[in-house]
mmCIF file with all atom_site columns, C-alpha atoms in Angstrom:
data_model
loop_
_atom_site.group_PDB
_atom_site.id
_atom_site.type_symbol
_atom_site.label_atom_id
_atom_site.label_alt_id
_atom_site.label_comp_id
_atom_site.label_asym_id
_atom_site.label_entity_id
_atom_site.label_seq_id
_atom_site.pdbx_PDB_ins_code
_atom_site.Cartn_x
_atom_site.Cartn_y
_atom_site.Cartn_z
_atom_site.occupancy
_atom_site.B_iso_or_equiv
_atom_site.pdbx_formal_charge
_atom_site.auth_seq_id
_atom_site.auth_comp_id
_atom_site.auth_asym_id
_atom_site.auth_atom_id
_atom_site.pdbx_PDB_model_num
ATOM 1   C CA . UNK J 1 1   ? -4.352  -9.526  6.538   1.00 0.00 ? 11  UNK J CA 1
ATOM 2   C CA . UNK J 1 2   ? -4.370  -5.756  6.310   1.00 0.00 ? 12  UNK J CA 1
ATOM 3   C CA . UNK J 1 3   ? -0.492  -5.888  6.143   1.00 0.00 ? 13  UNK J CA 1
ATOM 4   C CA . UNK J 1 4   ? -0.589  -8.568  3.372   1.00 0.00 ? 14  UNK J CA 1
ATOM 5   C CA . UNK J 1 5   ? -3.110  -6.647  1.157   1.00 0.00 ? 15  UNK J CA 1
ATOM 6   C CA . UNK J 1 6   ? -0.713  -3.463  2.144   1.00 0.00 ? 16  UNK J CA 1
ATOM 7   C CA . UNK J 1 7   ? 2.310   -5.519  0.807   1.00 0.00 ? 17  UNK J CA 1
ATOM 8   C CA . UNK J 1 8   ? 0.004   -6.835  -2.244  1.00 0.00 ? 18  UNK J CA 1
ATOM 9   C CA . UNK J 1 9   ? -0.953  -3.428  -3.690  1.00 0.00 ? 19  UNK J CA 1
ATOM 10  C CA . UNK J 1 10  ? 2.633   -2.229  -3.412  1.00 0.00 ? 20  UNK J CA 1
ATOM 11  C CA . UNK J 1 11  ? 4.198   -5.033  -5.221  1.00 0.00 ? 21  UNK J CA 1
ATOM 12  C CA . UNK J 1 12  ? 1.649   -4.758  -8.047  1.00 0.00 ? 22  UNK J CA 1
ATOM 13  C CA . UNK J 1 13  ? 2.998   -1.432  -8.111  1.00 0.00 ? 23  UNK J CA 1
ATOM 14  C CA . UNK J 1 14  ? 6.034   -2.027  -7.668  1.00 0.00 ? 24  UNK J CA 1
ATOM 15  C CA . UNK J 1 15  ? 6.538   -0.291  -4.799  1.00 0.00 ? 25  UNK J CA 1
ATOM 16  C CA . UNK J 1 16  ? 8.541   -2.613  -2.344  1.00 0.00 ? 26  UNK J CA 1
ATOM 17  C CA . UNK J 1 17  ? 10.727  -5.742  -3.550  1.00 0.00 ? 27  UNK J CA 1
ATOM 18  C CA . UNK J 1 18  ? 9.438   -8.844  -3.502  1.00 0.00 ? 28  UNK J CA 1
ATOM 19  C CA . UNK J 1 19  ? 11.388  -10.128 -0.510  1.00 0.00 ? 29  UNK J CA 1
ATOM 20  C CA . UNK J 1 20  ? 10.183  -7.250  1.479   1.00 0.00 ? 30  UNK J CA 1
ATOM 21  C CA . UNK J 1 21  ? 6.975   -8.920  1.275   1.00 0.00 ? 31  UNK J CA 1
ATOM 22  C CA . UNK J 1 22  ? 8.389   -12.698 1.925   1.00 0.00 ? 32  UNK J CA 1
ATOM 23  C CA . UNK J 1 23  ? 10.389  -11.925 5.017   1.00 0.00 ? 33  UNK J CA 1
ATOM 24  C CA . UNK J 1 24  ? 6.860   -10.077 6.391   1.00 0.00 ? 34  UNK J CA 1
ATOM 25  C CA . UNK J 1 25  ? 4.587   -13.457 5.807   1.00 0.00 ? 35  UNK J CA 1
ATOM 26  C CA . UNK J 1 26  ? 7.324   -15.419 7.099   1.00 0.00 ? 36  UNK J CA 1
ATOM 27  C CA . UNK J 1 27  ? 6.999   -13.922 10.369  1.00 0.00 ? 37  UNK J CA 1
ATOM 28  C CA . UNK J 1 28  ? 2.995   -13.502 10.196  1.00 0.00 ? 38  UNK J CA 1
ATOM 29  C CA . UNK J 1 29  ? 3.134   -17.434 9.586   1.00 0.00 ? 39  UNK J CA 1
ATOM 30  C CA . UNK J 1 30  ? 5.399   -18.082 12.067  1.00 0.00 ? 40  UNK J CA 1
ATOM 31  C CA . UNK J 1 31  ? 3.337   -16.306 14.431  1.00 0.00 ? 41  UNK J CA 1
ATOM 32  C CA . UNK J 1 32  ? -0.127  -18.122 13.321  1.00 0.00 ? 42  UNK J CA 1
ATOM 33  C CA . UNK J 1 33  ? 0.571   -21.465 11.714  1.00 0.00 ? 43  UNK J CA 1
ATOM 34  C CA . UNK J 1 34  ? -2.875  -22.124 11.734  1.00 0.00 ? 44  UNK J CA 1
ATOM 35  C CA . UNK J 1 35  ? -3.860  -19.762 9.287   1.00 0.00 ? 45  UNK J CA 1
ATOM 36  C CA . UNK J 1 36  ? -4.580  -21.562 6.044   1.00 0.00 ? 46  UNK J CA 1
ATOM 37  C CA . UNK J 1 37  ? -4.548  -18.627 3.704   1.00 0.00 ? 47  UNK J CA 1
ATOM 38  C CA . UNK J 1 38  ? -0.579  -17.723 5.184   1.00 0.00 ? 48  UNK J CA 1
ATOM 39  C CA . UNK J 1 39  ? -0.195  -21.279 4.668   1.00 0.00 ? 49  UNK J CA 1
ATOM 40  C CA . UNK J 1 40  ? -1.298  -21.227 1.093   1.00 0.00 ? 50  UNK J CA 1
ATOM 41  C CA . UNK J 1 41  ? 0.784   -17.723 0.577   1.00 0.00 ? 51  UNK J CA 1
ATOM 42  C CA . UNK J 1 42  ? 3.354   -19.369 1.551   1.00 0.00 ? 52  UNK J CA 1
ATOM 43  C CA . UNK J 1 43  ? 3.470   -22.812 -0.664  1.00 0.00 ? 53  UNK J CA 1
ATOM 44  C CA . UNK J 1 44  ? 2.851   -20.186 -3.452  1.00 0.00 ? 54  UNK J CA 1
ATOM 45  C CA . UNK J 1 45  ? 5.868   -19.849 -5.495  1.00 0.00 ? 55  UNK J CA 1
ATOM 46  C CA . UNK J 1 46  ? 4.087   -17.247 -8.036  1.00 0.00 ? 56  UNK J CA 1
ATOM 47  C CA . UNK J 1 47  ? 3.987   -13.550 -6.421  1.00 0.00 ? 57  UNK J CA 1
ATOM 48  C CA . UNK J 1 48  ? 1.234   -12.812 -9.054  1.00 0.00 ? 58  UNK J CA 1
ATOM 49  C CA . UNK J 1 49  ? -0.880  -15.482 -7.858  1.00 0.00 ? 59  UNK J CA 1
ATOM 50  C CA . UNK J 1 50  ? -0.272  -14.477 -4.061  1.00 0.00 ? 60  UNK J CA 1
ATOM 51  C CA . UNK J 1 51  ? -1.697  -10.944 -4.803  1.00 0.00 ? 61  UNK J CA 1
ATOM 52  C CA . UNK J 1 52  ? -4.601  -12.250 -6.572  1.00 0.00 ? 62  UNK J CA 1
ATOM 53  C CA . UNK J 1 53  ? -4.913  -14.602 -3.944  1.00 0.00 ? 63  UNK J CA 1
ATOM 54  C CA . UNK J 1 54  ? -4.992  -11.962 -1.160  1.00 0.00 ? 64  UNK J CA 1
ATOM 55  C CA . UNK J 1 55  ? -7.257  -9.889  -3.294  1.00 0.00 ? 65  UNK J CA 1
ATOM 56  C CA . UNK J 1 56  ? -9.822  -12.401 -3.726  1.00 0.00 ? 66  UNK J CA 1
ATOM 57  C CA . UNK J 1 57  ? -9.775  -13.810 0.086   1.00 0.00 ? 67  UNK J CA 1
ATOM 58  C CA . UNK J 1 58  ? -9.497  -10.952 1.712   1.00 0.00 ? 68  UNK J CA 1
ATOM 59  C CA . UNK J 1 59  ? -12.632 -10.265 3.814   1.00 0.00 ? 69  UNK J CA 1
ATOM 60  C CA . UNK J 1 60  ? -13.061 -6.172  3.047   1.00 0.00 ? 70  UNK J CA 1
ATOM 61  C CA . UNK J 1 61  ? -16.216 -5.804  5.290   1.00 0.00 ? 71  UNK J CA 1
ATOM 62  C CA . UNK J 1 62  ? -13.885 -6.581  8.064   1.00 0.00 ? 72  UNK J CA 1
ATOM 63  C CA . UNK J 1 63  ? -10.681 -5.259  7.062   1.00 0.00 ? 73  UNK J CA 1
ATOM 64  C CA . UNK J 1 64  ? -9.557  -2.265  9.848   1.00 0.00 ? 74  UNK J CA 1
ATOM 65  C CA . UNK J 1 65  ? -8.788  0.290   7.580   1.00 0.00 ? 75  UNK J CA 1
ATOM 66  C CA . UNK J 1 66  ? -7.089  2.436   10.072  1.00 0.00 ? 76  UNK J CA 1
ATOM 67  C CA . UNK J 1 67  ? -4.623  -0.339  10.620  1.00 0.00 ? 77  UNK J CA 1
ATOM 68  C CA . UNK J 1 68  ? -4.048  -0.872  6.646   1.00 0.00 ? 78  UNK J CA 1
ATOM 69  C CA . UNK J 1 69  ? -3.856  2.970   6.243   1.00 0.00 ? 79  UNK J CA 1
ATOM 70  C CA . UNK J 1 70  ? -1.074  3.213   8.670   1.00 0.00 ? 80  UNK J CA 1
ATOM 71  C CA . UNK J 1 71  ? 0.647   0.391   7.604   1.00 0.00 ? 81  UNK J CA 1
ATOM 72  C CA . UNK J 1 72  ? 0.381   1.672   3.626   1.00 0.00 ? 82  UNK J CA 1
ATOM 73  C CA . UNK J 1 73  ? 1.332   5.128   4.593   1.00 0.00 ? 83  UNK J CA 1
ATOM 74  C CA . UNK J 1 74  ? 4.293   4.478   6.728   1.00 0.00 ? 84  UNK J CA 1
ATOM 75  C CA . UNK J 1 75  ? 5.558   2.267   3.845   1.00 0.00 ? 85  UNK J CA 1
ATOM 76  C CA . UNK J 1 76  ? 4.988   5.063   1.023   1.00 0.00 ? 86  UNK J CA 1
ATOM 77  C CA . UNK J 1 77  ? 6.688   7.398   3.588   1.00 0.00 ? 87  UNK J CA 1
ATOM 78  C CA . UNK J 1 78  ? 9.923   5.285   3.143   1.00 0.00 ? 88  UNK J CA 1
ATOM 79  C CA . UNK J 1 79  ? 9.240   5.579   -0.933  1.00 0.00 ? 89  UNK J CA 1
ATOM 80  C CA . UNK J 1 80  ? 8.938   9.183   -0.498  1.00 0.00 ? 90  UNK J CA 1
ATOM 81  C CA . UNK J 1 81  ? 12.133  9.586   1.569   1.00 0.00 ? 91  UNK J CA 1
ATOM 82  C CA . UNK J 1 82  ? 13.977  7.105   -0.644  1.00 0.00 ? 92  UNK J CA 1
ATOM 83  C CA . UNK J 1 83  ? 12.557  9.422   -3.788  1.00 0.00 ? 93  UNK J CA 1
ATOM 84  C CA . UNK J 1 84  ? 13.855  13.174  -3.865  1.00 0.00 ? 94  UNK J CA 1
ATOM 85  C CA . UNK J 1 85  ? 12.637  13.703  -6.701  1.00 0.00 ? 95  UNK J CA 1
ATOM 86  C CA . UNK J 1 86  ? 8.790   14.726  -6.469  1.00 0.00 ? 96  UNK J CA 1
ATOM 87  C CA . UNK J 1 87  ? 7.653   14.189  -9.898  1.00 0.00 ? 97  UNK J CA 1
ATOM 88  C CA . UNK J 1 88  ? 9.260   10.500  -10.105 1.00 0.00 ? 98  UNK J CA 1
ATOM 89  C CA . UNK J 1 89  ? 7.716   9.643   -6.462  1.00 0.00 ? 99  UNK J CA 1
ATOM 90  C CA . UNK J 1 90  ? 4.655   11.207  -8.242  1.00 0.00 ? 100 UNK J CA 1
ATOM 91  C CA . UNK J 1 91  ? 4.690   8.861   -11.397 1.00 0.00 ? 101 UNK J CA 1
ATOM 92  C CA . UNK J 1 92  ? 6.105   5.804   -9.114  1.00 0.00 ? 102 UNK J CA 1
ATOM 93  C CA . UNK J 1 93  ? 2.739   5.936   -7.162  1.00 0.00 ? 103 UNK J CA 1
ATOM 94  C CA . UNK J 1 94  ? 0.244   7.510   -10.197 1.00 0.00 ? 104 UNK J CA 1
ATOM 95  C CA . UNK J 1 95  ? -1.689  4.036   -10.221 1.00 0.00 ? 105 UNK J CA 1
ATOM 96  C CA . UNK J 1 96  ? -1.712  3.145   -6.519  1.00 0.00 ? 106 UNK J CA 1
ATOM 97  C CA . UNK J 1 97  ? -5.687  4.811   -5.564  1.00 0.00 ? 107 UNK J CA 1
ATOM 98  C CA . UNK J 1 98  ? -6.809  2.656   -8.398  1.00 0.00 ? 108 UNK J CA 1
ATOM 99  C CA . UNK J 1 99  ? -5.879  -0.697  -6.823  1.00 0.00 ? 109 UNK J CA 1
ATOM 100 C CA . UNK J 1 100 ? -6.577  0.603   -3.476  1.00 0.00 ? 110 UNK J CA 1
ATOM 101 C CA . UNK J 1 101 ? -10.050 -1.440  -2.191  1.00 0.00 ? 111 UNK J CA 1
ATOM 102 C CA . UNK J 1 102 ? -13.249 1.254   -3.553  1.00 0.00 ? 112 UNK J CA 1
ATOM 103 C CA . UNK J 1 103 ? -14.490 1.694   -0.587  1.00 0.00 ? 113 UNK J CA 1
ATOM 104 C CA . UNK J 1 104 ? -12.213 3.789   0.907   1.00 0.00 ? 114 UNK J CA 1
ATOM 105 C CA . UNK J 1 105 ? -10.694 5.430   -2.148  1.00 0.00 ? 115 UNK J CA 1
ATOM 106 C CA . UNK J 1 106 ? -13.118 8.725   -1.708  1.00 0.00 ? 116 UNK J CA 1
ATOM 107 C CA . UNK J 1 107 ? -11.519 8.988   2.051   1.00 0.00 ? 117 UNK J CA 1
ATOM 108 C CA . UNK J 1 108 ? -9.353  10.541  3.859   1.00 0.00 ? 118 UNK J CA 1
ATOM 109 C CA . UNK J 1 109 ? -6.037  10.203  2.729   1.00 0.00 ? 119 UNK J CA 1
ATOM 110 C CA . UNK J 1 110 ? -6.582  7.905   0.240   1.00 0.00 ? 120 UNK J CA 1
ATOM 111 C CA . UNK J 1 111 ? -8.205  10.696  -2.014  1.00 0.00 ? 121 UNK J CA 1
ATOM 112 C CA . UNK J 1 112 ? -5.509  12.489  -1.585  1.00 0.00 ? 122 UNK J CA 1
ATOM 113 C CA . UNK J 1 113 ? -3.573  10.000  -4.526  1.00 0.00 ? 123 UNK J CA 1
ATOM 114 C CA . UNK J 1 114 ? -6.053  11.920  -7.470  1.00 0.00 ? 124 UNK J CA 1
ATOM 115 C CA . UNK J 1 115 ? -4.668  15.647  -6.703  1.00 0.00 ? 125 UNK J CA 1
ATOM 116 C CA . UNK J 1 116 ? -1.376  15.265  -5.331  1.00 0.00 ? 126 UNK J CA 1
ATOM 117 C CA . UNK J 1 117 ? 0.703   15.741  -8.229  1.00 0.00 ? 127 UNK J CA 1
ATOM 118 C CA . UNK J 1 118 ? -1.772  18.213  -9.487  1.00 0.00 ? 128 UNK J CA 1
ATOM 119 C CA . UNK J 1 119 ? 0.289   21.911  -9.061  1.00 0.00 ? 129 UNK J CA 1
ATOM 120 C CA . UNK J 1 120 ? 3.306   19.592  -10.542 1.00 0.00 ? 130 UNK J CA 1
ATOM 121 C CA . UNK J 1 121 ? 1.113   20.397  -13.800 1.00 0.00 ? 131 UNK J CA 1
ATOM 122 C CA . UNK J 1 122 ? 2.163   24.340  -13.613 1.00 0.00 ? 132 UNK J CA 1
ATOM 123 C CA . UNK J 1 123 ? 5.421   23.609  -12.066 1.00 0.00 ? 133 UNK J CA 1
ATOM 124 C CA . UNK J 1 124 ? 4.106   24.071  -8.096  1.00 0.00 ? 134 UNK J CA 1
ATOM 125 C CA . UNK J 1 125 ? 6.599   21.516  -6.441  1.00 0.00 ? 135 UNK J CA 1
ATOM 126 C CA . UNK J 1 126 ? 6.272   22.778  -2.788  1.00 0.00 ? 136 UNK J CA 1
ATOM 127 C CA . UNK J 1 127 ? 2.787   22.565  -3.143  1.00 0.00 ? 137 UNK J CA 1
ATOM 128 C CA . UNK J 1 128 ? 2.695   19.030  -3.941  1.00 0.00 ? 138 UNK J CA 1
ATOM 129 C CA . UNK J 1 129 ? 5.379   18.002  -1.625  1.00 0.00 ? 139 UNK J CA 1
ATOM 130 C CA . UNK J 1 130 ? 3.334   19.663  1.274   1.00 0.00 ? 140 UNK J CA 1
ATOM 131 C CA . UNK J 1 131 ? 0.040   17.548  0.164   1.00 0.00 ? 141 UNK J CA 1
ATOM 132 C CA . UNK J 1 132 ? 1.748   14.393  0.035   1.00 0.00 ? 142 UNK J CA 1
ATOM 133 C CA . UNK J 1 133 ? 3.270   14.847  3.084   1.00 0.00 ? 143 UNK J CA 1
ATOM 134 C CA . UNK J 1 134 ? 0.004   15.642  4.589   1.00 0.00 ? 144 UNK J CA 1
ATOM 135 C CA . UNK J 1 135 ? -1.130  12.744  3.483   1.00 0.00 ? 145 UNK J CA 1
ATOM 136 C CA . UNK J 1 136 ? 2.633   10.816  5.055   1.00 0.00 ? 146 UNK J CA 1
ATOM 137 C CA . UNK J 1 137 ? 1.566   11.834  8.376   1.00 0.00 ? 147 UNK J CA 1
ATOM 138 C CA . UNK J 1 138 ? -2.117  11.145  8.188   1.00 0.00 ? 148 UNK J CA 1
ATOM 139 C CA . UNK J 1 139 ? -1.860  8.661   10.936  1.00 0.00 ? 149 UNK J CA 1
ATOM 140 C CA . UNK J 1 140 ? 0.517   9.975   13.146  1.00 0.00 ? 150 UNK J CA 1
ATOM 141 C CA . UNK J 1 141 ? -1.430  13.084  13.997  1.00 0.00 ? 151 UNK J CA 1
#
């Protein structure tokens, strides 16, 4: 589920098309049929219903947040890369630590998102490019 709730905060941002997000629980229900809340995503037809839906079922105490971090920075990596413009990537993802779960909004990188664009403010471009991109390659270190 930490993919789906990955793929839920983004499209509330609009930060990946909405097929981007079908094709991905297509597979994850292909691979467990069982699953009833993948089978309710699926029957969904509503895409604002299937983010509440994740939202509200989502079992946070035992969410691995290394897992969703990776997954959520590798896919605001390709919005960065598909961006080269830092101030729009900066405005495209202004909202995203709000929706991210609160308990790991204060950690590392998630607080990251409330400074980022900071220096942007006195015209510091590098600066902010080099703290996002910190924040990119979080996981890969």
């Amino acid at each position: 589920m930490e993919e789906l709730l990955v793929y839920a905060i983004l499209l509330y941002q609009n930060l990946t098309p909405e097929n981007e997000y079908k094709n991905r629980l297509d597979k994850l229900f292909l691979e467990n049929p069982e699953n009833d809340d993948l089978l309710y995503l699926e029957w969904e037809p509503d895409i604002k219903e299937s983010i509440l839906y994740i939202r509200k079922h989502l079992d946070y105490s035992n969410l691995n947040y290394e897992q969703f971090g990776a997954i959520l920075m590798d896919k605001l990596k390709t919005v960065y890369e598909n961006n080269p413009d830092i101030k729009s990537f900066a405005i495209q993802i202004s909202g995203l630590w709000e929706n991210l779960p609160e308990n790991i909004q204060n950690t590392e990188p998630f607080h990251i998102l409330t400074y980022a664009d900071d220096p942007l403010s006195w015209g510091d471009e590098e600066q902010s490019r080099n703290i996002y991109e910190h924040m990119l390659k979080y996981y890969k270190q």
